[in-house]
Coordinates of C-alpha atoms in Angstrom, one line a residue:
Chain A
M195 CA 104.1 69.1 101.5
I196 CA 100.7 70.9 102.1
D197 CA 98.9 71.9 98.8
L198 CA 97.4 75.3 99.5
S199 CA 96.5 75.9 95.9
V200 CA 92.9 76.7 94.8
S201 CA 91.3 77.7 91.6
C202 CA 89.0 80.8 92.1
G203 CA 87.1 82.9 89.7
G204 CA 89.1 82.0 86.7
L205 CA 92.4 82.1 88.3
A206 CA 94.8 79.5 89.7
L207 CA 96.1 80.7 93.1
A208 CA 99.1 79.3 94.9
N209 CA 97.1 79.9 98.1
P210 CA 93.7 81.2 99.1
V211 CA 94.9 84.4 100.8
M212 CA 94.9 87.8 99.3
P213 CA 94.6 91.5 100.4
A214 CA 91.3 93.2 100.6
S215 CA 91.1 96.1 98.2
G216 CA 92.0 99.4 99.9
T217 CA 94.4 97.9 102.4
F218 CA 97.2 97.0 100.0
G219 CA 99.6 98.8 97.8
L220 CA 103.2 98.9 96.4
E221 CA 104.2 100.8 99.5
Q222 CA 104.2 97.5 101.5
A223 CA 106.7 95.8 99.1
G224 CA 109.5 96.3 101.8
I225 CA 107.3 95.1 104.6
F226 CA 106.2 91.6 103.8
D227 CA 107.1 89.3 101.0
F228 CA 104.7 89.7 98.1
E229 CA 105.6 86.3 96.5
R230 CA 103.7 84.6 99.5
L231 CA 100.3 86.0 98.6
G232 CA 97.7 84.0 96.6
A233 CA 96.9 87.2 94.5
F234 CA 97.3 91.0 94.7
V235 CA 94.1 93.2 94.9
T236 CA 94.5 96.9 94.3
K237 CA 92.9 99.8 95.9
T238 CA 89.7 100.8 93.8
I239 CA 90.5 103.1 91.0
T240 CA 88.0 105.4 89.4
P241 CA 87.9 106.8 85.8
D242 CA 89.0 110.3 86.9
K243 CA 91.1 111.9 89.6
R244 CA 89.3 112.1 92.9
M245 CA 90.2 114.0 95.9
G246 CA 88.4 111.8 98.5
N247 CA 86.5 112.7 101.5
P248 CA 87.1 115.3 104.3
T249 CA 89.1 114.3 107.3
P250 CA 88.7 112.6 109.8
R251 CA 88.6 109.7 107.5
V252 CA 89.0 107.0 110.1
S253 CA 87.8 106.3 113.6
E254 CA 88.4 103.5 115.9
V255 CA 85.4 101.5 117.4
P256 CA 85.5 98.4 119.6
N257 CA 87.4 95.8 117.7
G258 CA 87.0 97.6 114.4
M259 CA 87.5 100.4 112.2
L260 CA 85.1 103.0 110.8
N261 CA 86.3 104.6 107.7
S262 CA 85.2 106.9 104.9
I263 CA 88.0 107.7 102.6
G264 CA 86.0 108.3 99.5
I265 CA 88.3 106.6 97.0
P266 CA 90.9 109.2 96.3
S267 CA 92.2 108.1 92.9
K268 CA 94.7 109.4 90.5
G269 CA 92.6 108.2 87.6
A270 CA 92.6 105.2 85.4
A271 CA 95.2 106.5 82.9
A272 CA 97.8 107.1 85.4
F273 CA 97.1 103.7 87.1
V274 CA 97.4 101.8 83.9
R275 CA 100.6 103.7 83.1
D276 CA 102.6 103.8 86.4
V277 CA 101.1 101.0 88.7
I278 CA 100.1 97.9 86.7
P279 CA 103.6 97.4 85.1
R280 CA 105.3 97.5 88.5
F281 CA 103.4 94.3 89.6
S282 CA 104.9 92.3 86.8
Q283 CA 108.1 91.6 89.0
W284 CA 106.1 89.3 91.3
R285 CA 104.4 86.0 90.4
P286 CA 100.9 86.4 92.1
P287 CA 98.1 87.4 89.7
L288 CA 97.0 91.0 89.8
V289 CA 93.3 91.8 90.5
V290 CA 92.4 95.4 89.7
S291 CA 89.5 96.9 91.7
I292 CA 87.3 99.4 89.8
S293 CA 84.4 101.5 90.5
A294 CA 82.4 104.2 88.8
N295 CA 79.2 106.2 89.3
T296 CA 77.5 105.3 86.0
P297 CA 77.1 102.1 83.8
D298 CA 78.9 103.7 80.8
A299 CA 81.7 104.9 82.9
F300 CA 82.1 101.6 84.6
A301 CA 82.2 99.8 81.2
D302 CA 84.8 102.2 79.9
L303 CA 86.9 101.7 82.9
A304 CA 86.7 97.9 82.7
R305 CA 88.0 98.3 79.1
T306 CA 90.7 100.6 80.1
V307 CA 92.2 98.3 82.7
S308 CA 91.8 95.2 80.6
V309 CA 95.5 95.3 79.7
E310 CA 98.5 92.9 80.0
G311 CA 99.5 92.2 83.6
V312 CA 95.9 92.2 84.8
A313 CA 94.5 88.7 85.6
A314 CA 91.1 89.6 86.9
I315 CA 88.8 92.7 87.6
E316 CA 87.2 93.1 90.9
I317 CA 84.2 95.3 90.4
N318 CA 83.4 97.3 93.5
I319 CA 79.7 97.7 93.1
S320 CA 79.3 98.1 96.9
C321 CA 81.3 100.7 98.3
P322 CA 78.8 102.5 100.8
N323 CA 81.0 105.7 100.7
L324 CA 80.1 106.7 97.3
E325 CA 77.1 108.9 96.8
D326 CA 73.4 108.5 97.2
D327 CA 73.1 108.1 101.0
G328 CA 75.2 105.0 100.9
K329 CA 73.4 103.2 98.2
A330 CA 75.2 101.3 95.5
F331 CA 74.5 99.2 92.5
A332 CA 74.9 96.0 94.7
M333 CA 72.0 97.2 96.9
R334 CA 69.3 95.5 94.8
P335 CA 69.5 92.2 92.6
E336 CA 68.1 94.0 89.4
S337 CA 70.7 96.7 89.4
T338 CA 73.4 94.1 90.2
R339 CA 72.3 91.8 87.3
E340 CA 72.3 94.9 84.9
I341 CA 75.8 96.3 85.8
V342 CA 77.5 92.9 85.9
R343 CA 76.0 92.1 82.4
R344 CA 77.2 95.5 81.1
L345 CA 80.8 94.8 82.5
R346 CA 80.7 91.2 81.2
D347 CA 80.2 92.6 77.7
A348 CA 83.1 95.2 78.3
T349 CA 85.8 92.7 79.1
A350 CA 87.1 89.2 78.7
L351 CA 88.9 89.2 81.9
P352 CA 87.4 87.3 85.0
L353 CA 85.1 89.5 86.9
W354 CA 84.8 89.3 90.6
A355 CA 81.7 91.1 92.0
K356 CA 82.3 92.7 95.4
L357 CA 78.9 92.8 97.1
T358 CA 77.7 95.0 99.9
P359 CA 76.5 93.6 103.2
N360 CA 74.1 96.6 103.3
A361 CA 71.7 94.8 100.9
G362 CA 68.6 93.4 102.3
D363 CA 68.9 90.1 100.7
V364 CA 72.7 89.5 99.9
A365 CA 72.1 85.9 98.7
A366 CA 69.5 87.2 96.1
V367 CA 72.2 89.8 95.0
A368 CA 74.7 87.0 94.8
Q369 CA 72.6 85.1 92.4
A370 CA 71.9 88.1 90.4
A371 CA 75.7 88.8 90.0
Q372 CA 76.1 85.2 88.9
D373 CA 73.2 85.5 86.3
G374 CA 74.9 88.7 85.1
G375 CA 78.1 86.8 84.2
A376 CA 80.3 87.3 87.4
D377 CA 83.1 84.7 87.7
A378 CA 83.2 85.0 91.5
L379 CA 81.8 87.0 94.5
V380 CA 83.7 88.9 97.0
V381 CA 81.6 88.8 100.2
A382 CA 81.6 91.5 101.4
N383 CA 82.5 95.2 101.6
T384 CA 82.1 97.2 104.9
I385 CA 78.9 97.7 106.8
L386 CA 77.5 101.3 106.7
A387 CA 77.8 102.6 110.1
M388 CA 78.6 105.7 112.2
S389 CA 79.7 107.0 115.6
V390 CA 79.5 110.2 117.3
D391 CA 82.0 112.1 119.7
V392 CA 79.7 112.8 122.7
T393 CA 81.9 115.7 124.0
T394 CA 81.8 117.7 120.7
R395 CA 78.7 116.1 119.4
R396 CA 80.3 115.8 116.1
P397 CA 80.3 112.7 114.0
S398 CA 83.6 110.9 114.3
L399 CA 83.9 111.0 110.5
G400 CA 84.1 113.9 108.2
N401 CA 81.6 112.2 105.9
V402 CA 79.2 111.5 108.8
M403 CA 78.7 107.8 107.9
G404 CA 81.4 105.3 106.9
G405 CA 82.2 101.7 106.5
L406 CA 82.7 99.3 109.5
S407 CA 85.4 96.7 109.2
G408 CA 87.7 94.5 111.4
P409 CA 87.0 91.7 113.8
A410 CA 83.7 93.3 114.9
V411 CA 82.1 92.5 111.6
K412 CA 83.3 88.9 111.1
P413 CA 80.3 86.8 112.4
I414 CA 78.0 88.9 110.2
I415 CA 80.0 88.6 107.1
L416 CA 80.6 84.9 107.7
R417 CA 76.9 84.4 107.8
M418 CA 76.5 86.2 104.5
A419 CA 79.5 84.2 102.9
Y420 CA 77.8 81.0 103.9
Q421 CA 74.4 82.2 102.6
C422 CA 76.0 83.3 99.3
A423 CA 78.0 80.1 98.9
R424 CA 74.7 78.2 99.1
A425 CA 72.8 80.5 96.7
A426 CA 75.4 80.7 94.0
T427 CA 77.6 78.1 92.2
I428 CA 80.5 80.5 91.4
P429 CA 83.2 80.8 93.9
V430 CA 82.9 83.0 96.9
I431 CA 85.7 85.0 98.3
G432 CA 85.3 85.8 102.0
C433 CA 86.2 89.2 103.2
G434 CA 85.2 90.7 106.5
G435 CA 87.3 90.8 109.9
I436 CA 89.7 88.0 108.9
S437 CA 92.7 88.5 111.1
T438 CA 94.2 85.1 111.7
A439 CA 94.3 81.7 110.0
R440 CA 91.4 80.5 112.2
D441 CA 89.2 83.2 110.8
A442 CA 90.3 82.3 107.3
L443 CA 89.4 78.6 108.0
E444 CA 86.0 79.6 109.3
F445 CA 85.2 81.2 105.9
L446 CA 86.7 78.2 103.9
I447 CA 84.7 75.8 105.9
V448 CA 81.4 77.6 105.1
G449 CA 82.2 77.3 101.5
C450 CA 84.5 80.2 100.4
R451 CA 87.3 79.3 97.9
A452 CA 89.5 82.1 99.0
V453 CA 89.8 85.0 101.6
Q454 CA 90.8 88.5 101.6
V455 CA 92.5 90.1 104.8
G456 CA 92.1 93.8 105.1
T457 CA 92.0 95.9 108.3
A458 CA 94.2 93.4 110.1
S459 CA 97.2 94.3 108.0
F460 CA 96.8 97.9 109.6
V461 CA 97.3 96.4 113.1
H462 CA 99.7 93.6 112.2
P463 CA 101.7 94.6 109.1
S464 CA 102.5 90.9 108.3
A465 CA 99.0 89.6 108.8
L466 CA 98.6 88.3 105.2
V467 CA 101.7 86.2 105.3
D468 CA 100.8 85.1 108.9
V469 CA 97.3 83.7 107.7
V470 CA 99.2 81.8 104.9
D471 CA 101.6 80.4 107.4
G472 CA 98.7 79.7 109.8
L473 CA 96.7 77.8 107.1
E474 CA 99.8 75.6 106.3
A475 CA 100.4 74.9 109.9
H476 CA 96.8 74.0 110.6
C477 CA 96.7 71.5 107.6
R478 CA 100.0 69.9 108.8
E479 CA 98.8 69.6 112.5
T480 CA 95.5 68.2 111.5
G481 CA 96.7 65.9 108.7
I482 CA 95.1 67.8 105.7
A483 CA 97.1 67.4 102.6
R484 CA 95.1 70.0 100.6
I485 CA 93.4 73.1 101.5
E486 CA 90.8 72.3 99.0
D487 CA 89.5 69.6 101.4
V488 CA 88.6 72.2 103.8
I489 CA 86.5 74.3 101.5
G490 CA 82.8 73.7 102.1
S491 CA 83.4 71.1 104.8
L492 CA 80.9 72.7 107.3
D493 CA 79.3 69.9 109.3
L494 CA 75.6 70.5 109.8
T495 CA 74.8 67.4 111.7
Q496 CA 73.8 68.1 115.2
A497 CA 76.4 67.6 117.8
E498 CA 75.5 65.3 120.7
H499 CA 74.2 67.0 123.7
D500 CA 74.9 64.5 126.5
M501 CA 74.2 67.2 129.0
M502 CA 70.7 67.6 127.7
G503 CA 69.4 64.1 128.5
G504 CA 71.6 62.1 126.1
A505 CA 69.4 62.4 123.1
A506 CA 70.5 60.5 120.0
P507 CA 72.4 62.7 117.6
A508 CA 69.9 64.2 115.2
S509 CA 71.2 64.8 111.8
D510 CA 67.8 66.2 110.9
P511 CA 67.5 69.5 112.7
A512 CA 63.7 69.5 112.5
A513 CA 63.5 66.1 114.2
Y514 CA 65.9 67.2 116.8
A515 CA 64.0 70.4 117.5
E516 CA 60.8 68.3 117.8
A517 CA 62.4 65.9 120.2
H518 CA 63.5 68.8 122.4
A519 CA 60.3 70.9 122.2
Chain B
M415 CA 128.8 136.3 107.4
M416 CA 130.3 136.5 111.0
M417 CA 128.4 134.4 113.5
P418 CA 128.5 135.3 117.1
M419 CA 130.4 132.6 118.9
L420 CA 128.5 130.8 121.6
D421 CA 130.1 129.1 124.7
H422 CA 128.8 125.7 123.7
D423 CA 130.3 125.9 120.2
V424 CA 132.4 122.8 119.6
V425 CA 134.1 121.5 116.6
P426 CA 131.4 119.4 114.8
P427 CA 132.3 115.8 113.8
A428 CA 133.1 115.1 110.2
A429 CA 130.0 112.8 109.7
P430 CA 126.6 112.5 111.4
A431 CA 126.5 110.1 114.2
H432 CA 123.1 108.6 113.1
P433 CA 123.4 105.5 111.0
A434 CA 121.2 105.5 107.8
P435 CA 117.6 104.6 108.8
G436 CA 116.5 101.1 107.8
R437 CA 113.3 99.9 106.3
P438 CA 110.3 99.5 108.8
V439 CA 110.2 96.3 110.9
E440 CA 107.7 95.0 113.5
L441 CA 109.7 94.4 116.7
E442 CA 109.3 93.7 120.4
A443 CA 111.0 96.4 122.4
V444 CA 111.5 96.1 126.1
V445 CA 110.6 98.8 128.5
R446 CA 113.7 100.2 130.3
E447 CA 112.4 103.1 132.0
H448 CA 108.9 104.7 132.3
V449 CA 108.6 107.8 134.4
A450 CA 106.3 110.9 134.7
V451 CA 108.3 114.0 133.8
N452 CA 105.6 116.4 135.1
D453 CA 101.8 116.4 135.8
E454 CA 100.9 115.6 132.2
Y455 CA 103.9 114.0 130.3
R456 CA 105.5 110.6 130.6
Y457 CA 108.8 109.5 129.3
L458 CA 109.2 105.9 128.0
S459 CA 112.6 104.5 127.3
L460 CA 112.9 101.2 125.4
D461 CA 115.6 98.7 124.6
L462 CA 115.5 97.6 121.0
P463 CA 116.5 94.2 119.8
E464 CA 119.9 93.8 118.5
G465 CA 120.1 94.9 114.9
A466 CA 117.0 97.0 114.9
P467 CA 116.9 99.8 112.3
H468 CA 117.2 103.4 113.9
A469 CA 115.0 106.2 113.4
K470 CA 115.9 109.6 112.1
P471 CA 114.6 112.7 113.9
G472 CA 111.1 113.3 112.8
Q473 CA 110.3 109.7 112.0
F474 CA 107.8 107.8 114.0
Y475 CA 106.8 104.5 115.2
H476 CA 103.4 102.7 115.1
L477 CA 102.9 101.4 118.5
L478 CA 100.7 98.5 119.5
C479 CA 99.4 99.7 123.0
P480 CA 98.7 96.8 125.3
T481 CA 95.0 95.8 125.8
G482 CA 93.3 94.9 129.0
D483 CA 91.5 96.2 132.2
G484 CA 88.9 98.1 130.3
L485 CA 91.2 99.6 127.7
E486 CA 91.0 98.0 124.2
P487 CA 92.8 100.2 121.7
F488 CA 92.2 98.7 118.3
F489 CA 94.7 100.4 116.0
R490 CA 98.3 101.1 116.4
R491 CA 99.2 104.7 117.6
P492 CA 101.7 106.8 115.7
M493 CA 104.2 108.5 117.9
S494 CA 107.3 110.5 116.9
V495 CA 110.6 109.6 118.5
Y496 CA 111.8 111.8 121.3
R497 CA 115.2 110.2 121.9
V498 CA 117.2 108.2 119.4
E499 CA 120.2 106.5 120.8
P500 CA 121.5 104.1 118.2
E501 CA 124.9 103.4 119.9
K502 CA 123.0 102.0 122.9
N503 CA 120.1 100.4 120.9
R504 CA 117.7 102.6 122.7
L505 CA 114.6 104.6 121.8
G506 CA 112.6 107.1 123.9
F507 CA 109.0 108.5 123.6
L508 CA 107.7 111.6 125.4
Y509 CA 103.9 111.6 125.5
K510 CA 100.8 112.9 127.2
V511 CA 97.9 110.7 128.2
T512 CA 95.1 111.9 125.9
G513 CA 93.0 108.9 125.0
T514 CA 92.7 105.1 125.1
G515 CA 96.0 104.3 123.3
T516 CA 98.1 106.5 125.5
A517 CA 96.3 105.5 128.6
A518 CA 97.0 101.8 127.9
M519 CA 100.6 102.7 127.1
A520 CA 100.9 104.4 130.5
R521 CA 100.4 101.0 132.1
L522 CA 103.7 99.6 130.7
W523 CA 106.1 98.5 133.4
P524 CA 109.9 98.2 133.1
G525 CA 110.6 94.7 131.7
D526 CA 107.3 94.6 129.7
T527 CA 107.6 94.1 126.0
F528 CA 106.1 96.7 123.6
N529 CA 105.3 95.8 120.0
L530 CA 106.6 98.7 117.6
F531 CA 106.5 99.1 113.9
G532 CA 108.9 101.3 112.3
P533 CA 110.7 103.5 111.9
L534 CA 108.2 105.2 109.5
G535 CA 107.8 108.3 107.5
I536 CA 110.2 111.0 106.4
G537 CA 112.2 112.9 109.1
F538 CA 113.8 116.4 109.3
T539 CA 116.4 117.5 106.8
L540 CA 119.2 120.1 107.6
P541 CA 120.1 123.2 105.5
A542 CA 123.3 123.3 103.7
D543 CA 126.5 124.9 104.9
R544 CA 125.9 124.2 108.6
A545 CA 123.5 127.2 108.7
P546 CA 122.0 128.1 112.0
I547 CA 118.5 126.7 112.8
V548 CA 115.5 127.6 114.9
L549 CA 113.2 125.2 116.4
L550 CA 109.7 126.3 117.4
G551 CA 107.5 124.0 119.3
R552 CA 104.6 123.9 121.6
G553 CA 103.1 121.1 123.8
V554 CA 103.8 117.7 122.6
G555 CA 105.3 119.0 119.5
L556 CA 108.4 119.6 121.6
A557 CA 108.8 115.9 121.8
T558 CA 109.1 115.6 118.0
M559 CA 111.7 118.5 118.1
G560 CA 113.8 116.7 120.7
P561 CA 116.1 114.6 118.6
L562 CA 116.5 117.4 116.0
V563 CA 118.8 119.2 118.6
P564 CA 121.7 116.6 118.9
F565 CA 121.2 115.8 115.2
A566 CA 121.7 119.4 114.0
R567 CA 124.5 120.0 116.6
E568 CA 126.4 116.9 115.4
N569 CA 126.2 118.2 111.9
G570 CA 127.6 121.5 113.0
H571 CA 124.5 123.7 113.0
R572 CA 123.9 126.3 115.7
V573 CA 120.5 125.6 117.3
T574 CA 118.0 128.0 119.0
A575 CA 114.9 126.3 120.4
I576 CA 111.8 128.5 121.3
L577 CA 109.6 126.3 123.5
S578 CA 106.0 127.3 124.1
A579 CA 103.7 126.0 126.8
R580 CA 100.8 127.0 129.0
A581 CA 102.9 127.5 132.2
P582 CA 106.6 127.3 133.0
D583 CA 106.5 123.9 134.8
L584 CA 105.1 122.4 131.6
V585 CA 107.9 123.4 129.4
M586 CA 109.6 120.2 128.8
S587 CA 113.0 119.4 127.4
V588 CA 114.6 122.5 128.5
D589 CA 117.6 121.0 130.3
E590 CA 117.8 118.1 127.9
M591 CA 118.0 120.6 124.7
R592 CA 120.5 122.8 126.7
A593 CA 122.7 119.8 127.5
A594 CA 122.6 118.9 123.7
G595 CA 123.9 122.3 122.9
A596 CA 120.9 124.4 122.0
D597 CA 120.1 128.0 123.2
V598 CA 116.7 127.6 124.7
I599 CA 114.1 130.3 125.0
T600 CA 110.9 129.5 126.9
V601 CA 107.6 131.2 126.3
T602 CA 104.5 130.6 128.3
D603 CA 100.8 131.5 128.5
A604 CA 101.0 132.1 132.2
E605 CA 103.8 134.7 131.8
G606 CA 102.2 136.3 128.8
T607 CA 105.2 135.6 126.5
S608 CA 103.6 133.1 124.2
A609 CA 101.5 135.2 122.0
V610 CA 102.3 135.4 118.4
P611 CA 103.6 139.0 118.2
H612 CA 106.1 138.4 121.0
V613 CA 107.3 135.2 119.5
E614 CA 107.5 137.0 116.1
G615 CA 109.8 139.6 117.8
I616 CA 112.0 136.9 119.1
L617 CA 112.3 135.3 115.6
E618 CA 112.9 138.6 113.8
D619 CA 115.7 139.3 116.4
L620 CA 117.2 135.9 115.8
V621 CA 117.1 136.4 111.9
A622 CA 118.6 140.0 112.3
K623 CA 121.5 138.4 114.3
G624 CA 122.1 135.9 111.7
A625 CA 121.0 133.0 114.0
C626 CA 118.0 131.7 111.9
A627 CA 118.6 130.5 108.4
A628 CA 116.0 127.6 108.8
L629 CA 112.8 127.2 110.9
Y630 CA 111.4 123.9 112.1
V631 CA 108.0 123.9 113.8
C632 CA 105.7 121.5 115.3
G633 CA 102.6 121.4 117.6
S634 CA 100.7 124.6 116.8
S635 CA 98.9 125.8 113.9
R636 CA 99.4 129.4 115.1
L637 CA 103.1 129.1 115.4
T638 CA 103.1 127.2 112.0
R639 CA 101.4 130.2 110.3
L640 CA 103.8 132.6 112.0
A641 CA 106.9 130.5 110.9
Q642 CA 105.6 130.4 107.3
A643 CA 105.2 134.2 107.4
V644 CA 108.7 134.7 108.8
A645 CA 110.3 132.2 106.6
A646 CA 108.6 133.8 103.6
R647 CA 109.7 137.3 104.5
H648 CA 113.3 136.3 104.8
D649 CA 113.4 133.4 102.2
L650 CA 114.4 130.8 105.0
F651 CA 114.4 127.1 104.6
G652 CA 111.7 125.6 106.7
E653 CA 110.0 122.3 107.7
V654 CA 106.8 121.5 109.6
A655 CA 106.1 118.3 111.4
L656 CA 102.4 117.4 111.2
E657 CA 100.0 114.9 112.9
Q658 CA 96.9 113.2 111.7
Q659 CA 94.8 110.1 112.7
M660 CA 96.3 107.1 111.0
A661 CA 95.4 103.6 110.4
C662 CA 98.1 101.7 108.4
G663 CA 101.0 104.0 108.8
V664 CA 102.5 103.1 105.5
G665 CA 100.7 105.0 102.8
V666 CA 98.1 102.4 101.6
C667 CA 94.9 103.3 103.5
F668 CA 94.8 107.2 102.7
C669 CA 93.2 108.0 106.1
C670 CA 95.9 110.5 107.2
V671 CA 95.9 113.1 104.5
R672 CA 96.3 116.9 105.0
P673 CA 95.9 119.7 102.6
F674 CA 98.9 121.3 101.0
R675 CA 99.6 123.9 98.4
E676 CA 101.2 122.7 95.2
N677 CA 101.6 124.8 92.1
G678 CA 98.7 126.9 93.1
E679 CA 96.4 123.9 93.7
T680 CA 95.3 122.4 97.0
V681 CA 96.4 118.8 97.0
H682 CA 96.2 116.0 99.7
R683 CA 99.3 114.4 101.1
R684 CA 99.6 111.4 103.3
V685 CA 101.2 112.3 106.7
C686 CA 102.4 108.7 107.3
C687 CA 104.6 108.3 104.2
E688 CA 104.9 111.7 102.4
G689 CA 105.7 113.2 106.0
P690 CA 105.2 113.7 108.8
V691 CA 107.9 116.3 108.1
F692 CA 106.9 118.6 105.1
P693 CA 108.2 121.8 103.5
L694 CA 107.1 124.6 105.7
A695 CA 105.7 126.7 102.9
E696 CA 103.5 124.2 101.5
A697 CA 101.5 123.1 104.5
L698 CA 97.9 124.7 104.9
A699 CA 98.0 125.3 108.5

């Protein structure tokens, strides 16, 4: 029996696999088995009702997706009344994603969703599709520390800060979120991007710019998750282009305690469950009893390079570089 | 009201032949037949695995188009069903190569497997009392209308189909819809018969003759606005099948919204799960 359980950001998860916010909803209940997930993460809700952005809201790019949905939301009250109770029929813990445009509104919303049935709050301080030319709280360490501190005071629930890959120094933002009192970091949201139809000369998206996700972003986000896991002591949850168990393993190996699968579910409706199955199969095939043993197991010793003159394996990269200068 | 009898009128079966649609599943279909039906359109017939759920007319599948040879479609492509043959466990799509996904799809050979996810969305509904219906379609919108003809005939409705295209050789489905028991009227740009006033005249005649108690439209904003006007004028039941770019196909991503009128307000609805078939009067075409 393989033990896939992990503790992560104040929660005990049956396995480290959960959906990325914005790619999961009750509509999928008949499509895959919700009981198989490590946790549920809802689409971001906002304090008030929002229409969202003009269409086209989505565009295909090589190995990925460009989107600018604009967080259409029925508002917090409807969400608390109609949606949260429906998740009580399944065992995985419910993580509610929230966002707001001002610290006051954000804090009010955190209080509003701190109700029975909610296990943790994911704070979307990173969505590049909001206002201000794609800027967000998580663009800078100072504004990150301030907003997380503000939300920390507003709720007793675990707080997961979802960071943006558009920040200049994501590791510094990760540290700031930890300083502010976050219980975990979700690394990361989509990368601000755009594309143009050369025939019409129009932007592919109604909102001109949007967020890039899917396999195309995985190496970039993996690097950031690695940097954040080194910079912070709180758990990091990897989120960026994870489509298969092998992708998930990469994030676990660099130090993530859990992963989120998003865009992949649009292409393969059972992607989340397939990743859980794949992790279990990998552990079985490689003799790993606990997924915990994979987490942070990145081997940084230099591999032998027999083809390069048979130099001795250099566990010290600097010495290796010097020897091969 | 007396209805003019048509030569194809038959005693309708007591119950619809289509089984109830099932919940969507991901499945591997096998290509049975794949042919060009004219210069622009291709027909793909698939064998479904045993026990696969069946689509209702107006529903769609999310297709995982094959990658390779320079074509790398990333998303699935939504496509409404053209032919539904539950008794044979078969499914058909009629499509035009317009982009990466359909170009990749055009490379499928008989015997190839094709990954589908569906059936998805809400299909057409028929009016009460076997009322006569009129279909109005243009271009690839005709494909969406295709399965509505046998469905309506099996349920005892008289069907008139007005098919619009650029030129006569591009009007598809004429023989097929006739064989399924529809009266077919073709209008084309080449013959100068497809303009809105002319089509409006045809619709008004059908209404006057008692042959149009419900209107179904797909494939043209112009024809949708016309159908809305005629339906409003005569208080007819109506539905419109709409398209939009999609990602998830099941209602979670909110990519595929379109505007609708609801209690005097403009609201967004998701084409994938609140449609693709919507009440005619509510669509903002």
